[in-house]
């Protein structure tokens, strides 16, 4: 695991339901106190392999994706997509049970990814007791997220991880100083 004890997770999906198909998985090691980042993980997932595994998609999310910026749409439709089982295996190799794993609500990023692992009959590579919620942290000081400068492409899982690490670290430090 190295010196980083936290892992930011972000997924892009074809729905917000528990068993939604996953389009991409991004993760980034980080230090909550400094915002310093370490190793990163990113894969685009083949949508058909998700459907074949029994994951779902919904029409309203397809329509939502059609309204997103061109860079985000191009990223999820790129030719560099891998089978969901390969994506889960690669993430398992990257992840460490010692991480505190952060997601934008425990039931979205961590929950949907856990359900994909369940469908694949593969154990999750993190300790569920160490799941942390970005939205809960933001609720203490929403103005920091609202005013935090975004870099990268919105709805790119790895770029979203960098953005979330930045404002989470800023909020964490403000809370520590109170």
PDB file of C-alpha atoms in Angstrom:
ATOM      1  CA  UNK A   1       0.000   0.000   0.000  1.00  0.00           C
ATOM      2  CA  UNK A   2       2.823   2.460   0.575  1.00  0.00           C
ATOM      3  CA  UNK A   3       2.400   5.767   2.355  1.00  0.00           C
ATOM      4  CA  UNK A   4      -1.153   6.504   1.212  1.00  0.00           C
ATOM      5  CA  UNK A   5      -3.965   5.281   3.444  1.00  0.00           C
ATOM      6  CA  UNK A   6      -6.891   6.669   1.443  1.00  0.00           C
ATOM      7  CA  UNK A   7      -8.268   5.717  -1.966  1.00  0.00           C
ATOM      8  CA  UNK A   8     -10.739   7.886  -3.882  1.00  0.00           C
ATOM      9  CA  UNK A   9     -13.047   5.799  -6.075  1.00  0.00           C
ATOM     10  CA  UNK A  10     -15.241   7.099  -8.864  1.00  0.00           C
ATOM     11  CA  UNK A  11     -17.254   5.124 -11.384  1.00  0.00           C
ATOM     12  CA  UNK A  12     -19.283   6.164 -14.393  1.00  0.00           C
ATOM     13  CA  UNK A  13     -22.402   4.099 -14.974  1.00  0.00           C
ATOM     14  CA  UNK A  14     -25.453   3.583 -17.147  1.00  0.00           C
ATOM     15  CA  UNK A  15     -27.847   4.124 -14.241  1.00  0.00           C
ATOM     16  CA  UNK A  16     -28.092   4.947 -10.565  1.00  0.00           C
ATOM     17  CA  UNK A  17     -29.648   1.657  -9.494  1.00  0.00           C
ATOM     18  CA  UNK A  18     -27.784  -0.932  -7.427  1.00  0.00           C
ATOM     19  CA  UNK A  19     -26.882  -3.214 -10.327  1.00  0.00           C
ATOM     20  CA  UNK A  20     -26.133  -0.571 -12.949  1.00  0.00           C
ATOM     21  CA  UNK A  21     -23.656  -1.255 -15.750  1.00  0.00           C
ATOM     22  CA  UNK A  22     -20.256   0.324 -15.217  1.00  0.00           C
ATOM     23  CA  UNK A  23     -18.663   2.369 -18.005  1.00  0.00           C
ATOM     24  CA  UNK A  24     -15.410   3.271 -16.257  1.00  0.00           C
ATOM     25  CA  UNK A  25     -13.601   2.873 -12.947  1.00  0.00           C
ATOM     26  CA  UNK A  26     -11.189   5.467 -11.606  1.00  0.00           C
ATOM     27  CA  UNK A  27      -9.250   5.388  -8.349  1.00  0.00           C
ATOM     28  CA  UNK A  28      -6.537   7.523  -6.826  1.00  0.00           C
ATOM     29  CA  UNK A  29      -4.387   7.078  -3.723  1.00  0.00           C
ATOM     30  CA  UNK A  30      -4.218  10.192  -1.581  1.00  0.00           C
ATOM     31  CA  UNK A  31      -3.295  11.753   1.724  1.00  0.00           C
ATOM     32  CA  UNK A  32      -6.380  13.375   3.267  1.00  0.00           C
ATOM     33  CA  UNK A  33      -4.252  15.862   5.228  1.00  0.00           C
ATOM     34  CA  UNK A  34      -2.191  17.232   2.360  1.00  0.00           C
ATOM     35  CA  UNK A  35      -4.186  16.357  -0.769  1.00  0.00           C
ATOM     36  CA  UNK A  36      -1.029  14.726  -2.157  1.00  0.00           C
ATOM     37  CA  UNK A  37      -1.814  11.930  -4.585  1.00  0.00           C
ATOM     38  CA  UNK A  38      -0.075   8.682  -5.410  1.00  0.00           C
ATOM     39  CA  UNK A  39      -0.821   5.832  -7.788  1.00  0.00           C
ATOM     40  CA  UNK A  40      -3.821   6.089 -10.054  1.00  0.00           C
ATOM     41  CA  UNK A  41      -6.113   3.528 -11.673  1.00  0.00           C
ATOM     42  CA  UNK A  42      -8.363   3.933 -14.698  1.00  0.00           C
ATOM     43  CA  UNK A  43     -10.173   1.572 -17.055  1.00  0.00           C
ATOM     44  CA  UNK A  44     -13.027   1.900 -19.525  1.00  0.00           C
ATOM     45  CA  UNK A  45     -15.403  -1.041 -19.363  1.00  0.00           C
ATOM     46  CA  UNK A  46     -17.146  -2.794 -22.237  1.00  0.00           C
ATOM     47  CA  UNK A  47     -20.862  -2.136 -21.769  1.00  0.00           C
ATOM     48  CA  UNK A  48     -21.976  -5.383 -23.419  1.00  0.00           C
ATOM     49  CA  UNK A  49     -19.880  -7.406 -20.953  1.00  0.00           C
ATOM     50  CA  UNK A  50     -21.748  -5.683 -18.097  1.00  0.00           C
ATOM     51  CA  UNK A  51     -25.113  -6.563 -19.629  1.00  0.00           C
ATOM     52  CA  UNK A  52     -23.939 -10.151 -20.191  1.00  0.00           C
ATOM     53  CA  UNK A  53     -23.028 -10.333 -16.479  1.00  0.00           C
ATOM     54  CA  UNK A  54     -26.566  -9.262 -15.559  1.00  0.00           C
ATOM     55  CA  UNK A  55     -25.954  -5.596 -14.826  1.00  0.00           C
ATOM     56  CA  UNK A  56     -28.560  -3.140 -16.076  1.00  0.00           C
ATOM     57  CA  UNK A  57     -28.877   0.217 -17.805  1.00  0.00           C
ATOM     58  CA  UNK A  58     -31.713   2.676 -18.042  1.00  0.00           C
ATOM     59  CA  UNK A  59     -32.892   4.923 -20.850  1.00  0.00           C
ATOM     60  CA  UNK A  60     -32.870   8.132 -18.808  1.00  0.00           C
ATOM     61  CA  UNK A  61     -29.154   7.691 -18.116  1.00  0.00           C
ATOM     62  CA  UNK A  62     -28.440   7.042 -21.801  1.00  0.00           C
ATOM     63  CA  UNK A  63     -30.234  10.308 -22.597  1.00  0.00           C
ATOM     64  CA  UNK A  64     -28.297  12.068 -19.797  1.00  0.00           C
ATOM     65  CA  UNK A  65     -24.973  10.853 -21.279  1.00  0.00           C
ATOM     66  CA  UNK A  66     -26.033  12.197 -24.689  1.00  0.00           C
ATOM     67  CA  UNK A  67     -26.241  15.672 -23.102  1.00  0.00           C
ATOM     68  CA  UNK A  68     -22.778  15.564 -21.492  1.00  0.00           C
ATOM     69  CA  UNK A  69     -19.686  17.225 -22.930  1.00  0.00           C
ATOM     70  CA  UNK A  70     -18.035  15.693 -25.970  1.00  0.00           C
ATOM     71  CA  UNK A  71     -14.837  14.682 -24.115  1.00  0.00           C
ATOM     72  CA  UNK A  72     -16.800  12.698 -21.514  1.00  0.00           C
ATOM     73  CA  UNK A  73     -18.881  10.961 -24.182  1.00  0.00           C
ATOM     74  CA  UNK A  74     -15.813  10.125 -26.276  1.00  0.00           C
ATOM     75  CA  UNK A  75     -14.048   8.654 -23.254  1.00  0.00           C
ATOM     76  CA  UNK A  76     -16.816   6.167 -22.454  1.00  0.00           C
ATOM     77  CA  UNK A  77     -17.168   5.121 -26.094  1.00  0.00           C
ATOM     78  CA  UNK A  78     -13.453   4.773 -26.778  1.00  0.00           C
ATOM     79  CA  UNK A  79     -12.073   1.621 -28.304  1.00  0.00           C
ATOM     80  CA  UNK A  80      -9.931   1.056 -25.192  1.00  0.00           C
ATOM     81  CA  UNK A  81     -12.695  -0.798 -23.310  1.00  0.00           C
ATOM     82  CA  UNK A  82     -12.086  -4.019 -21.439  1.00  0.00           C
ATOM     83  CA  UNK A  83     -14.391  -6.790 -20.251  1.00  0.00           C
ATOM     84  CA  UNK A  84     -15.992  -6.133 -16.861  1.00  0.00           C
ATOM     85  CA  UNK A  85     -14.363  -9.266 -15.385  1.00  0.00           C
ATOM     86  CA  UNK A  86     -10.930  -8.019 -16.473  1.00  0.00           C
ATOM     87  CA  UNK A  87     -11.691  -4.556 -15.076  1.00  0.00           C
ATOM     88  CA  UNK A  88     -12.689  -6.030 -11.715  1.00  0.00           C
ATOM     89  CA  UNK A  89      -9.562  -8.204 -11.649  1.00  0.00           C
ATOM     90  CA  UNK A  90      -7.323  -5.234 -12.445  1.00  0.00           C
ATOM     91  CA  UNK A  91      -8.997  -3.147  -9.748  1.00  0.00           C
ATOM     92  CA  UNK A  92      -8.553  -5.995  -7.250  1.00  0.00           C
ATOM     93  CA  UNK A  93      -4.842  -6.063  -8.061  1.00  0.00           C
ATOM     94  CA  UNK A  94      -4.626  -2.290  -7.552  1.00  0.00           C
ATOM     95  CA  UNK A  95      -6.692  -2.065  -4.359  1.00  0.00           C
ATOM     96  CA  UNK A  96      -5.570  -2.884  -0.809  1.00  0.00           C
ATOM     97  CA  UNK A  97      -7.764  -3.838   2.149  1.00  0.00           C
ATOM     98  CA  UNK A  98      -5.888  -1.300   4.281  1.00  0.00           C
ATOM     99  CA  UNK A  99      -7.235   1.696   2.335  1.00  0.00           C
ATOM    100  CA  UNK A 100     -10.006   3.874   3.613  1.00  0.00           C
ATOM    101  CA  UNK A 101     -12.003   3.866   0.388  1.00  0.00           C
ATOM    102  CA  UNK A 102     -13.938   7.021  -0.450  1.00  0.00           C
ATOM    103  CA  UNK A 103     -16.894   7.194  -2.811  1.00  0.00           C
ATOM    104  CA  UNK A 104     -19.582   9.738  -3.646  1.00  0.00           C
ATOM    105  CA  UNK A 105     -22.068   8.098  -1.300  1.00  0.00           C
ATOM    106  CA  UNK A 106     -21.322   4.671   0.010  1.00  0.00           C
ATOM    107  CA  UNK A 107     -24.208   3.135  -1.921  1.00  0.00           C
ATOM    108  CA  UNK A 108     -23.232   4.573  -5.273  1.00  0.00           C
ATOM    109  CA  UNK A 109     -19.556   4.100  -6.125  1.00  0.00           C
ATOM    110  CA  UNK A 110     -18.706   1.427  -3.556  1.00  0.00           C
ATOM    111  CA  UNK A 111     -22.169  -0.153  -3.670  1.00  0.00           C
ATOM    112  CA  UNK A 112     -22.509  -0.491  -7.441  1.00  0.00           C
ATOM    113  CA  UNK A 113     -18.933  -1.749  -7.748  1.00  0.00           C
ATOM    114  CA  UNK A 114     -19.553  -4.256  -4.936  1.00  0.00           C
ATOM    115  CA  UNK A 115     -22.662  -5.486  -6.743  1.00  0.00           C
ATOM    116  CA  UNK A 116     -20.616  -6.044  -9.908  1.00  0.00           C
ATOM    117  CA  UNK A 117     -18.145  -8.087  -7.851  1.00  0.00           C
ATOM    118  CA  UNK A 118     -21.080 -10.033  -6.395  1.00  0.00           C
ATOM    119  CA  UNK A 119     -22.423 -10.793  -9.896  1.00  0.00           C
ATOM    120  CA  UNK A 120     -18.902 -11.931 -10.860  1.00  0.00           C
ATOM    121  CA  UNK A 121     -18.819 -14.145  -7.735  1.00  0.00           C
ATOM    122  CA  UNK A 122     -15.605 -12.414  -6.673  1.00  0.00           C
ATOM    123  CA  UNK A 123     -14.897 -10.870  -3.250  1.00  0.00           C
ATOM    124  CA  UNK A 124     -14.493  -7.115  -3.029  1.00  0.00           C
ATOM    125  CA  UNK A 125     -10.857  -6.033  -2.638  1.00  0.00           C
ATOM    126  CA  UNK A 126     -11.499  -3.524   0.159  1.00  0.00           C
ATOM    127  CA  UNK A 127     -12.683  -3.760   3.759  1.00  0.00           C
ATOM    128  CA  UNK A 128     -16.320  -2.634   3.856  1.00  0.00           C
ATOM    129  CA  UNK A 129     -15.723  -1.236   7.353  1.00  0.00           C
ATOM    130  CA  UNK A 130     -13.354   1.332   5.838  1.00  0.00           C
ATOM    131  CA  UNK A 131     -15.796   2.815   3.322  1.00  0.00           C
ATOM    132  CA  UNK A 132     -16.004   6.605   3.567  1.00  0.00           C
ATOM    133  CA  UNK A 133     -18.576   8.976   2.074  1.00  0.00           C
ATOM    134  CA  UNK A 134     -17.560  12.086   0.131  1.00  0.00           C
ATOM    135  CA  UNK A 135     -21.104  13.506   0.294  1.00  0.00           C
ATOM    136  CA  UNK A 136     -21.181  13.276   4.081  1.00  0.00           C
ATOM    137  CA  UNK A 137     -17.874  15.140   4.370  1.00  0.00           C
ATOM    138  CA  UNK A 138     -19.082  17.797   1.903  1.00  0.00           C
ATOM    139  CA  UNK A 139     -22.270  18.310   3.929  1.00  0.00           C
ATOM    140  CA  UNK A 140     -20.196  19.875   6.723  1.00  0.00           C
ATOM    141  CA  UNK A 141     -18.794  22.611   4.454  1.00  0.00           C
ATOM    142  CA  UNK A 142     -20.557  22.589   1.061  1.00  0.00           C
ATOM    143  CA  UNK A 143     -19.208  26.023   0.191  1.00  0.00           C
ATOM    144  CA  UNK A 144     -15.707  24.577  -0.210  1.00  0.00           C
ATOM    145  CA  UNK A 145     -16.832  22.164  -2.929  1.00  0.00           C
ATOM    146  CA  UNK A 146     -18.982  24.857  -4.564  1.00  0.00           C
ATOM    147  CA  UNK A 147     -15.979  27.194  -4.840  1.00  0.00           C
ATOM    148  CA  UNK A 148     -13.309  24.603  -5.620  1.00  0.00           C
ATOM    149  CA  UNK A 149     -11.794  24.972  -9.092  1.00  0.00           C
ATOM    150  CA  UNK A 150     -12.358  21.942 -11.286  1.00  0.00           C
ATOM    151  CA  UNK A 151      -9.658  20.655 -13.589  1.00  0.00           C
ATOM    152  CA  UNK A 152      -9.946  17.853 -16.105  1.00  0.00           C
ATOM    153  CA  UNK A 153     -13.063  16.487 -17.746  1.00  0.00           C
ATOM    154  CA  UNK A 154     -16.259  16.279 -15.730  1.00  0.00           C
ATOM    155  CA  UNK A 155     -17.629  12.703 -15.723  1.00  0.00           C
ATOM    156  CA  UNK A 156     -14.233  11.188 -16.446  1.00  0.00           C
ATOM    157  CA  UNK A 157     -13.815   8.823 -13.489  1.00  0.00           C
ATOM    158  CA  UNK A 158     -10.124   9.585 -12.879  1.00  0.00           C
ATOM    159  CA  UNK A 159     -10.483  13.353 -13.367  1.00  0.00           C
ATOM    160  CA  UNK A 160     -13.420  13.270 -10.935  1.00  0.00           C
ATOM    161  CA  UNK A 161     -11.182  11.480  -8.398  1.00  0.00           C
ATOM    162  CA  UNK A 162      -8.610  14.288  -8.580  1.00  0.00           C
ATOM    163  CA  UNK A 163     -11.346  16.907  -8.145  1.00  0.00           C
ATOM    164  CA  UNK A 164     -12.891  15.059  -5.189  1.00  0.00           C
ATOM    165  CA  UNK A 165      -9.508  14.583  -3.479  1.00  0.00           C
ATOM    166  CA  UNK A 166      -8.865  18.318  -3.756  1.00  0.00           C
ATOM    167  CA  UNK A 167     -12.049  19.539  -2.141  1.00  0.00           C
ATOM    168  CA  UNK A 168     -12.213  16.686   0.393  1.00  0.00           C
ATOM    169  CA  UNK A 169      -8.711  17.503   1.629  1.00  0.00           C
ATOM    170  CA  UNK A 170      -9.635  21.200   1.852  1.00  0.00           C
ATOM    171  CA  UNK A 171     -12.776  20.389   3.862  1.00  0.00           C
ATOM    172  CA  UNK A 172     -10.879  17.937   6.084  1.00  0.00           C
ATOM    173  CA  UNK A 173      -8.286  20.581   6.908  1.00  0.00           C
ATOM    174  CA  UNK A 174     -10.905  23.231   7.673  1.00  0.00           C
ATOM    175  CA  UNK A 175     -12.666  20.817  10.021  1.00  0.00           C
ATOM    176  CA  UNK A 176      -9.364  19.981  11.731  1.00  0.00           C
ATOM    177  CA  UNK A 177      -8.693  23.680  12.319  1.00  0.00           C
ATOM    178  CA  UNK A 178     -12.063  24.329  14.008  1.00  0.00           C
TER     179      UNK A 178
END
